[in-house]
XYZ file of C-alpha atoms in Angstrom:
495
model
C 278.754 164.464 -34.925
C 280.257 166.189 -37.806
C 284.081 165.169 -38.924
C 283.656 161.499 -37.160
C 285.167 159.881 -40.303
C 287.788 162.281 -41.596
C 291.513 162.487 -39.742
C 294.534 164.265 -39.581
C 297.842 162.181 -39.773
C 301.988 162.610 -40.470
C 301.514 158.611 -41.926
C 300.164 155.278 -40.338
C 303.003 154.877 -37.639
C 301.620 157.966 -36.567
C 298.871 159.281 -34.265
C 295.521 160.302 -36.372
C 293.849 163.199 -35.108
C 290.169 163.254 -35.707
C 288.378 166.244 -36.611
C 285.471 165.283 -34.580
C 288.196 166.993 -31.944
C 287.468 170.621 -33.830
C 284.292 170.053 -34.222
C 283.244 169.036 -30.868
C 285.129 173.051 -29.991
C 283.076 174.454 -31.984
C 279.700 173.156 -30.860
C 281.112 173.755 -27.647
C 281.407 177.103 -28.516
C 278.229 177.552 -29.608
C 276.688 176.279 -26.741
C 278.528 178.926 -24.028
C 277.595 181.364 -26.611
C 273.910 180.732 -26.953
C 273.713 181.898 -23.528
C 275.413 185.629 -23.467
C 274.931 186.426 -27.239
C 272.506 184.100 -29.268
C 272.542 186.283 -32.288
C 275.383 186.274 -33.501
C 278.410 184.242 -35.517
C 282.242 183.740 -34.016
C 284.742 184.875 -36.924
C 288.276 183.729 -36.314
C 291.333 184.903 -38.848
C 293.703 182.057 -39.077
C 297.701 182.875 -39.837
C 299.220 184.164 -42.450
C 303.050 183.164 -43.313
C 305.441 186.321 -42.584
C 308.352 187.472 -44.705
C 311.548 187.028 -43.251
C 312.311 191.111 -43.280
C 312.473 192.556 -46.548
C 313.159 188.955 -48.257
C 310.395 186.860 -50.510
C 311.717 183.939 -47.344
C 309.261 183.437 -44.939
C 310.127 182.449 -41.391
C 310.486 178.420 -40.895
C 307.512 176.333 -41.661
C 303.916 178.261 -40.863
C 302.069 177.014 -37.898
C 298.710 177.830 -37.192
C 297.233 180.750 -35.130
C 295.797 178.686 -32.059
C 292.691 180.112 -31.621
C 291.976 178.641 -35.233
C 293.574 175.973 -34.491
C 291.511 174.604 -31.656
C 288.409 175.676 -33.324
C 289.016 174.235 -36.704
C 292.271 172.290 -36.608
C 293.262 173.940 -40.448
C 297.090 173.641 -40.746
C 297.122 175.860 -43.766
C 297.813 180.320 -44.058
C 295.048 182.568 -44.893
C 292.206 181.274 -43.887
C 288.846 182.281 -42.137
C 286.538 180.608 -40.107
C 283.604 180.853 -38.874
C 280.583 179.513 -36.418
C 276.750 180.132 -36.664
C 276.041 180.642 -33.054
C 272.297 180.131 -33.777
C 272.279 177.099 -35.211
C 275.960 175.596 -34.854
C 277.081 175.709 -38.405
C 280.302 175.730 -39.824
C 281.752 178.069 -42.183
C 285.617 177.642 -43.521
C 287.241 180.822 -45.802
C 289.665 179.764 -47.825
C 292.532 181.958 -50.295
C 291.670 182.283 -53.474
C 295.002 181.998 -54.830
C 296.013 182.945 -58.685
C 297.185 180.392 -61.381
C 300.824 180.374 -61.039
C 300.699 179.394 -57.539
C 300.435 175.724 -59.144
C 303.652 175.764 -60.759
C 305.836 177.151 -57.647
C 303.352 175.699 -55.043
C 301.452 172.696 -56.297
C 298.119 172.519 -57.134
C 295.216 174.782 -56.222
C 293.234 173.946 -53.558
C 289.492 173.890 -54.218
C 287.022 174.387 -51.647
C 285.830 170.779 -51.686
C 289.365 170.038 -51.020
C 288.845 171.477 -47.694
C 285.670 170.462 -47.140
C 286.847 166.976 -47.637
C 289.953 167.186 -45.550
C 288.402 169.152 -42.713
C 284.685 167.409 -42.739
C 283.560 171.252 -42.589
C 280.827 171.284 -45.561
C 280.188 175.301 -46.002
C 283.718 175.790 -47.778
C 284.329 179.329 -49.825
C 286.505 181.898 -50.807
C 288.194 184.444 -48.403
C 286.713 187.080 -51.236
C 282.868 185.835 -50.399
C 283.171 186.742 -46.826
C 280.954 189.931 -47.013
C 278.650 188.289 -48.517
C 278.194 185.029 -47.020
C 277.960 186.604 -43.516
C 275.604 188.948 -45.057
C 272.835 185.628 -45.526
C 273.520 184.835 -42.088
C 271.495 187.808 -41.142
C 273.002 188.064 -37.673
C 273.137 191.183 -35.426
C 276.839 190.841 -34.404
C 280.041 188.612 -35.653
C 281.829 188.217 -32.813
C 286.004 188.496 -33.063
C 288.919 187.707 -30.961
C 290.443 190.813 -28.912
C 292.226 190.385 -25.135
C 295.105 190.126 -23.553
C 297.324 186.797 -23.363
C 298.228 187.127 -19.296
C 301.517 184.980 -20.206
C 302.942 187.474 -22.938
C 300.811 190.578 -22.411
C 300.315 190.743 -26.247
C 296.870 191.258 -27.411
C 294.829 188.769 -29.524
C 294.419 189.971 -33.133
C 291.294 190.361 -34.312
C 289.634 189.404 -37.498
C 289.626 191.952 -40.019
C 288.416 192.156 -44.094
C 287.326 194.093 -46.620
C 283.860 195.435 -45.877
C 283.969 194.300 -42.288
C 282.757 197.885 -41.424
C 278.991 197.168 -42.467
C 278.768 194.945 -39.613
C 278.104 195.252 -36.210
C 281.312 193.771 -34.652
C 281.911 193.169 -31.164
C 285.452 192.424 -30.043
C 285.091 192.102 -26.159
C 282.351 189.405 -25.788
C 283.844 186.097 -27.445
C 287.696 186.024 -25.670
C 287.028 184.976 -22.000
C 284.429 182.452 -23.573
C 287.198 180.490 -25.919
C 289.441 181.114 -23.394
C 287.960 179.725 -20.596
C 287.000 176.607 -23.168
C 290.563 175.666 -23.564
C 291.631 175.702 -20.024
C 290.541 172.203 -19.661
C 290.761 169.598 -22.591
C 288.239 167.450 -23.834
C 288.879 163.459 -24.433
C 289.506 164.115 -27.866
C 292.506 166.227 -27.003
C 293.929 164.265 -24.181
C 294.474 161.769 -26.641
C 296.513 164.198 -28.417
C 298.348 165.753 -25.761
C 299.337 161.973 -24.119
C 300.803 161.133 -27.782
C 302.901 164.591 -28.339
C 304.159 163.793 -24.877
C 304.819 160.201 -25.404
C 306.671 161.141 -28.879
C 308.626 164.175 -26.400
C 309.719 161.435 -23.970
C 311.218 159.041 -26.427
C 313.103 162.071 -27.768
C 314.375 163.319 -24.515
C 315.677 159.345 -23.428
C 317.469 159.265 -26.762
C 319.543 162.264 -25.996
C 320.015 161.624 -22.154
C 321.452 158.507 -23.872
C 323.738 160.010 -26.313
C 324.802 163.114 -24.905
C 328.334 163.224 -23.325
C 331.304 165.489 -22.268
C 332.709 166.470 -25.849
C 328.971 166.987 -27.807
C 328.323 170.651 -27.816
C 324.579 171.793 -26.493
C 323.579 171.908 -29.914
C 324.232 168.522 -30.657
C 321.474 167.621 -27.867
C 318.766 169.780 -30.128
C 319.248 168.066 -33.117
C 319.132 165.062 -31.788
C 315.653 165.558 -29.990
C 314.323 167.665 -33.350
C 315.363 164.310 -35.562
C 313.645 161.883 -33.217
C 310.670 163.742 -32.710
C 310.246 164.266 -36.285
C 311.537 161.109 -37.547
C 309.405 158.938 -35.267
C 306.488 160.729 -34.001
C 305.504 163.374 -36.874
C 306.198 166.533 -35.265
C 307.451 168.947 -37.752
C 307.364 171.706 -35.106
C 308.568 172.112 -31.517
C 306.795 174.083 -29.433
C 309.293 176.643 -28.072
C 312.895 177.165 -28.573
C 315.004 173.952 -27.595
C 316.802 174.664 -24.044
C 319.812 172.791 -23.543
C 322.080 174.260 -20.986
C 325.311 172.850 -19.726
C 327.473 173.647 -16.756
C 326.255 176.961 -15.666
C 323.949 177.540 -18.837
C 321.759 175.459 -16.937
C 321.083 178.500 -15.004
C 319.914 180.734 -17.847
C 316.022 180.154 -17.635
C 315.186 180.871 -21.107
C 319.200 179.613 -22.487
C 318.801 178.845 -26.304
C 317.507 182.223 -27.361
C 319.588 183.955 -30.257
C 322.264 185.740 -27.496
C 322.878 182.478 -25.779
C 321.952 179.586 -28.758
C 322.781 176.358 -27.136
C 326.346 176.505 -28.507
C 328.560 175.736 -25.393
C 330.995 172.424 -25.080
C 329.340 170.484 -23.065
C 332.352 169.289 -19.824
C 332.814 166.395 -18.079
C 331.306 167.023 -14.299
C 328.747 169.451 -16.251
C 324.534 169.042 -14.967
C 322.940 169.363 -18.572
C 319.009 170.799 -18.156
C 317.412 170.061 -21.519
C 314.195 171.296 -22.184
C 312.408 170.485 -24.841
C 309.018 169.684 -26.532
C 307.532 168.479 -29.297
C 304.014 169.826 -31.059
C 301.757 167.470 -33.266
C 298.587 169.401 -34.648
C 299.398 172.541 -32.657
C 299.046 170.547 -29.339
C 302.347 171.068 -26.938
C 304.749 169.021 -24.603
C 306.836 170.506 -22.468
C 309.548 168.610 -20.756
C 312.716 168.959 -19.127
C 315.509 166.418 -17.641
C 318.317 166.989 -15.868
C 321.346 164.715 -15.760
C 324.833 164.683 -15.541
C 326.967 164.813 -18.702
C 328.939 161.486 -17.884
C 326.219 159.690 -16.423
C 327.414 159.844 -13.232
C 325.938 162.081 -10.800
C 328.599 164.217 -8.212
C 327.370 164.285 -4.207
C 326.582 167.844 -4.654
C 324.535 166.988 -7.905
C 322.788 164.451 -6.000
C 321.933 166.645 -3.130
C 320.512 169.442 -5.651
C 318.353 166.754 -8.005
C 316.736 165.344 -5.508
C 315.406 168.200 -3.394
C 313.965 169.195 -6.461
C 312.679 165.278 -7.092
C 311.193 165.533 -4.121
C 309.316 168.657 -4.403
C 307.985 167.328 -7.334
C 306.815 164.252 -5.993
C 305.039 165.917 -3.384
C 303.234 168.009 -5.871
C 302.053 165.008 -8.052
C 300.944 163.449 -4.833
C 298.883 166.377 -3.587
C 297.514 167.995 -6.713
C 293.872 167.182 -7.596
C 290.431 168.636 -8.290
C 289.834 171.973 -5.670
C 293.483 172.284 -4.696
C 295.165 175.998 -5.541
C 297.126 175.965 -7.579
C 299.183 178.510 -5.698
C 299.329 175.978 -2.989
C 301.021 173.235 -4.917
C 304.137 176.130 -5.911
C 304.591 176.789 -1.434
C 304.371 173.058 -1.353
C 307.608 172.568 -3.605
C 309.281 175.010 -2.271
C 309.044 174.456 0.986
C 310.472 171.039 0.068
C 313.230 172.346 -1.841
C 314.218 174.754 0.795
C 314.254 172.047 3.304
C 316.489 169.668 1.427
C 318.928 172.197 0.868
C 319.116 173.602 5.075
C 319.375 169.527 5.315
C 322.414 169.795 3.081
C 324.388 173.075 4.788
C 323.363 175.578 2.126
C 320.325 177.359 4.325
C 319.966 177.448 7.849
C 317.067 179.191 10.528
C 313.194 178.634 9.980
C 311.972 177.575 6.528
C 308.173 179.223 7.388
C 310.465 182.928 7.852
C 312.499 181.593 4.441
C 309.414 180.836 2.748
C 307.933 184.509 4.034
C 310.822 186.833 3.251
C 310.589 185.423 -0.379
C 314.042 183.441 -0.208
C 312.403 180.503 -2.088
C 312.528 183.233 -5.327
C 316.554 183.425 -4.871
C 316.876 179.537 -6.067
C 313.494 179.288 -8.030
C 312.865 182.294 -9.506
C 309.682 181.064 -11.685
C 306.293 179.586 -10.972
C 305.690 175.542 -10.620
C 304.451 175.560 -14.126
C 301.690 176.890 -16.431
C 298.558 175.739 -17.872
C 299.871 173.456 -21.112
C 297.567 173.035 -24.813
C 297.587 174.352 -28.135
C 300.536 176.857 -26.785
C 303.249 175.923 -24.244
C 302.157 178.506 -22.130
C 298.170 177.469 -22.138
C 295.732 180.448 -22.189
C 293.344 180.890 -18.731
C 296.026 181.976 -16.702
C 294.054 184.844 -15.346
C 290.937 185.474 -16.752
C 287.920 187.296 -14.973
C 286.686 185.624 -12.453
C 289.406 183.617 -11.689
C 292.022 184.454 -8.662
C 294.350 186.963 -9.886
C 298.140 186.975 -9.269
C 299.396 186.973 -6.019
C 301.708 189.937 -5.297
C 303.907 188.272 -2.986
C 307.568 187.366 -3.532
C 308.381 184.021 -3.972
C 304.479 183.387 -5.458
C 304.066 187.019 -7.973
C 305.615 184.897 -11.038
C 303.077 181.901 -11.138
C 301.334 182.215 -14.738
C 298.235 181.068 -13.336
C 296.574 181.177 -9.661
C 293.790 178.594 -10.499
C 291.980 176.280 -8.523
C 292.557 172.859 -10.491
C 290.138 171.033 -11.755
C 289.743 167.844 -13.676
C 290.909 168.061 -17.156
C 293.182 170.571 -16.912
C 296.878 169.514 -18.461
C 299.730 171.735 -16.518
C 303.242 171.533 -16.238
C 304.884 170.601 -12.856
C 308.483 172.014 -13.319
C 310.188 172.811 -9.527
C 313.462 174.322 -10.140
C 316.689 174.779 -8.285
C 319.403 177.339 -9.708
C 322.784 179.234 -9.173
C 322.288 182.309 -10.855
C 325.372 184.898 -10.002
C 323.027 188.309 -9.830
C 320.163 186.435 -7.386
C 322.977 185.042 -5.168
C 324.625 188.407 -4.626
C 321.608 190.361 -4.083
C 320.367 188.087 -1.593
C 323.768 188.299 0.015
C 323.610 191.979 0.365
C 320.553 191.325 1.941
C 320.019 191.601 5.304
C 316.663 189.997 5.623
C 317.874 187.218 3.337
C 321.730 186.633 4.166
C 320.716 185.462 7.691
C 319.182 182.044 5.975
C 322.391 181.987 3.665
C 325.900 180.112 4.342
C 328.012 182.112 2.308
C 330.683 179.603 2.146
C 328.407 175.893 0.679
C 326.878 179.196 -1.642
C 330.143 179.823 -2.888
C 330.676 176.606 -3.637
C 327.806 176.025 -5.407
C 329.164 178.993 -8.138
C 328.947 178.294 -11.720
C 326.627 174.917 -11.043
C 323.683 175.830 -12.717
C 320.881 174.528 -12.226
C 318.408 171.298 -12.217
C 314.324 171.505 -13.476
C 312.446 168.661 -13.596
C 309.419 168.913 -15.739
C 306.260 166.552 -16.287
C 303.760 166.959 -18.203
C 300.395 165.701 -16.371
C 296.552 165.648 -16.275
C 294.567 166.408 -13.507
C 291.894 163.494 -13.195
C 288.872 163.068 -10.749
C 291.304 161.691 -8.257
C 294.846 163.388 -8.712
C 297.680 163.766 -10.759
C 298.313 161.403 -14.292
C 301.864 161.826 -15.564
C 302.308 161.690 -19.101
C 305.941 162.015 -18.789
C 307.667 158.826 -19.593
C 311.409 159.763 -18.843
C 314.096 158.322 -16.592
C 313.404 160.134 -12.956
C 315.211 158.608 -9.697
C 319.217 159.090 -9.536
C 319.345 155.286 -10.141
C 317.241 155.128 -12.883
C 319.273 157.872 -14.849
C 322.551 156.633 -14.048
C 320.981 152.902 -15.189
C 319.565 154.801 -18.279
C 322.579 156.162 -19.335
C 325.132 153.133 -18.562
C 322.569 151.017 -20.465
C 321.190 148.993 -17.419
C 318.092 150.369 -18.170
C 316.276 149.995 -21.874
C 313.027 150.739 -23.286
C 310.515 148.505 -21.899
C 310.646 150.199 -18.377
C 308.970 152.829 -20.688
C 306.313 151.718 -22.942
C 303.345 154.075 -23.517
C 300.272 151.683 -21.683
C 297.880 153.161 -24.225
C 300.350 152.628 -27.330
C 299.347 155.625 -28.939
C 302.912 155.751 -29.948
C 305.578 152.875 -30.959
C 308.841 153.287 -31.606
């Protein structure tokens, strides 16, 4: 195969990424292709850096379109690519880019640059894409148009100069790739098990340095330092959440209106959630702990309903199970745990009906997890489509699972002020509540627990290497606990 010798690296204590991984997508590819349109060549449109408004400052360090990405694993703006669907060839596109780009920018890159870097041999100039198509002889070039089910944006497709003297169809190549990256080949397992691996070790590091007195922020940078300084990963994959107190309860905290700039206060649950990304592959995991290290009875009583519910997921998830299924499953658990603990009382089947399980976990279990945090096959044709039921209506995928897949498992458990009182004025749902272990359970937040894993032929394989059980976080942050109760078995990464 094509790109066997050639790999992608951030240095030797790093992770090399073959690009026998990009190539092996692209002959995949290919091959669903031959079947619905055997005439014709893919043409993806890579990135392109953006201007930070009206400035000459683009916004932070480029990263890759991921369509591209997956197909030819290029980390660099501007580029085209493309794939023969006859015959399986390569072609790679390339900026021609003027002379005094070398002084501000380094040196130009040739196309045998690229061709050595990327083991792609057909290298050429963005400007020779009319033409070069034009030998192919093909009677379409297939581009990327649909909708992303997670954002509801629309895929971009590829567009140049004399573009219009081809026949171009936009509608036949998206639920193809798409459906190609739902589940990962070996090649990117081993990818996805190191970004995770590098995302763990981040995540213990803070757990153990965080305390009453840091600020949220503090938490980030530490995570952003270790994944970079150990493991490579120049880019996260989403906005660091680290909520505090009753930040925890902000889903999405960390955005630019809420930008993880609280004290952090002694008694305060911290939910951190964070991920690195190495060669546009994602982790995504969050831990929940108590600032001092010490967790309250009420903290206890919240963590591990949640613990559980995630348990029972990882013990029940495997090839043919929905998907759908697995998200009743923890809630059910969750809701149980907390009409154990005085917060919910009647019938957890007439709970898990009227939709009460949205109140306290107002998202899905978790989402499909690759090149983007929120994986793409969500909801493609042909697939089961979202439930419209409350309590299910916000999963980002309704899926069957199957082997190879790589999801998120991330039950939930929050306080959030508007929920609580609406569900209080509610008459179907205030009969489950007790107002007064509610009230006291104001301005908690909230605890997610979030593992990464991989569906195999038998079950579940966490990736997740972080502190879990009550005991072991409490041992983890007093220092009973070090780093050999968690090595990576594979060693794909060593810190």
């Amino acid at each position: 195969m094509a790109g066997e010798g050639a790999v992608l690296s951030m240095g030797p204590h790093t992770l090399p990424v073959p690009t026998a991984l990009f190539a092996l997508n692209r002959q995949r590819l290919a091959d669903a292709l031959k079947k619905t349109a055997p005439d014709s060549v893919v043409l993806l449109q890579g990135g392109e850096e953006v201007s930070f408004y009206d400035t000459d400052t683009t916004y932070n360090v480029f990263r890759q379109e991921s369509y591209f990405m997956w197909a030819f694993g290029v980390t660099e703006a501007g580029c085209f690519g493309a794939v023969d669907v006859k015959t399986g060839e390569s072609y790679l596109f390339i900026p021609r880019l003027p002379e005094e780009y070398a002084v501000w920018m380094g040196p130009l890159p040739k196309t045998n640059d690229y061709a050595k870097k990327y083991d792609i041999k057909k290298v050429f100039y963005v400007d020779e894409l009319e033409v070069e198509l034009g030998r192919l002889q093909r009677a379409k070039i297939l581009t990327l148009k649909g909708v992303n089910s997670d954002s509801g944006l629309t895929a971009k497709p590829a567009t140049f100069e004399g573009i219009e003297k081809f026949s171009v169809d936009d509608e036949a190549l998206f639920p193809v790739i798409a459906s190609l990256r739902v589940c990962k080949t070996e090649l990117e397992i081993r990818v996805i098990k190191y970004v995770v691996a590098v995302s763990s070790y981040a995540h213990r590091q803070v757990m153990k340095q965080i305390r009453p007195g840091n600020y949220e922020y503090q938490g980030e940078s530490q995570f952003l330092n270790a994944c970079y300084e150990k493991g490579g990963c120049r880019h996260v994959s989403y906005t660091c959440i680290c909520g505090s107190g009753p930040n925890g309860a902000i889903l999405h905290y960390g955005h630019a209106g809420a930008p993880n700039d609280s004290p952090i206060k002694n008694g305060d649950m911290c939910l951190f959630d964070m991920g690195a990304n190495y060669f546009g592959y994602a982790a995504d995991i969050t831990c929940s702990f108590p600032a001092n290290g010490k967790f309250t009875a009420d903290q206890k009583l919240i963590y591990e309903a949640v613990l559980r519910a995630t348990l029972a997921v990882h013990s029940a998830a495997k090839p043919g199970v929905s998907w759908v299924d697995m998200h009743v499953l923890a809630n059910r658990v969750v809701l149980e745990d907390l009409k154990k603990g005085g917060l919910l009382k009647g019938s957890v089947d007439e709970m898990l009906e009227a939709g009460l399980s949205a109140v306290f976990q107002p998202h899905g279990l978790g989402h499909l997890l690759g090149l983007d945090v929120h994986d793409v096959g969500g909801y493609l044709p042909g697939q089961p489509q979202r439930p419209q039921q409350v309590g299910v209506n916000k999963l980002r995928t309704a899926r069957v699972l199957e082997k190879g897949m790589v999801l998120t498992v991330e039950p939930g458990c929050y306080f959030i002020d508007p929920l609580l009182d609406k569900a209080l004025a509610d008459p179907a749902l205030k009969k489950f509540l007790v107002p007064e272990a509610i009230e006291r359970f104001r301005n908690f937040g909230g605890v997610r627990i979030e593992d990464d894993v991989l569906i195999t032929e038998h079950g579940v394989e966490d990736l997740t290497k972080v502190p879990r059980t009550v005991q072991d976080i409490e041992g983890w942050m007093d220092g009973r606990l070090d780093e050999s109760q968690f090595r990576d078995p594979e060693r794909l990464f060593v810190f």
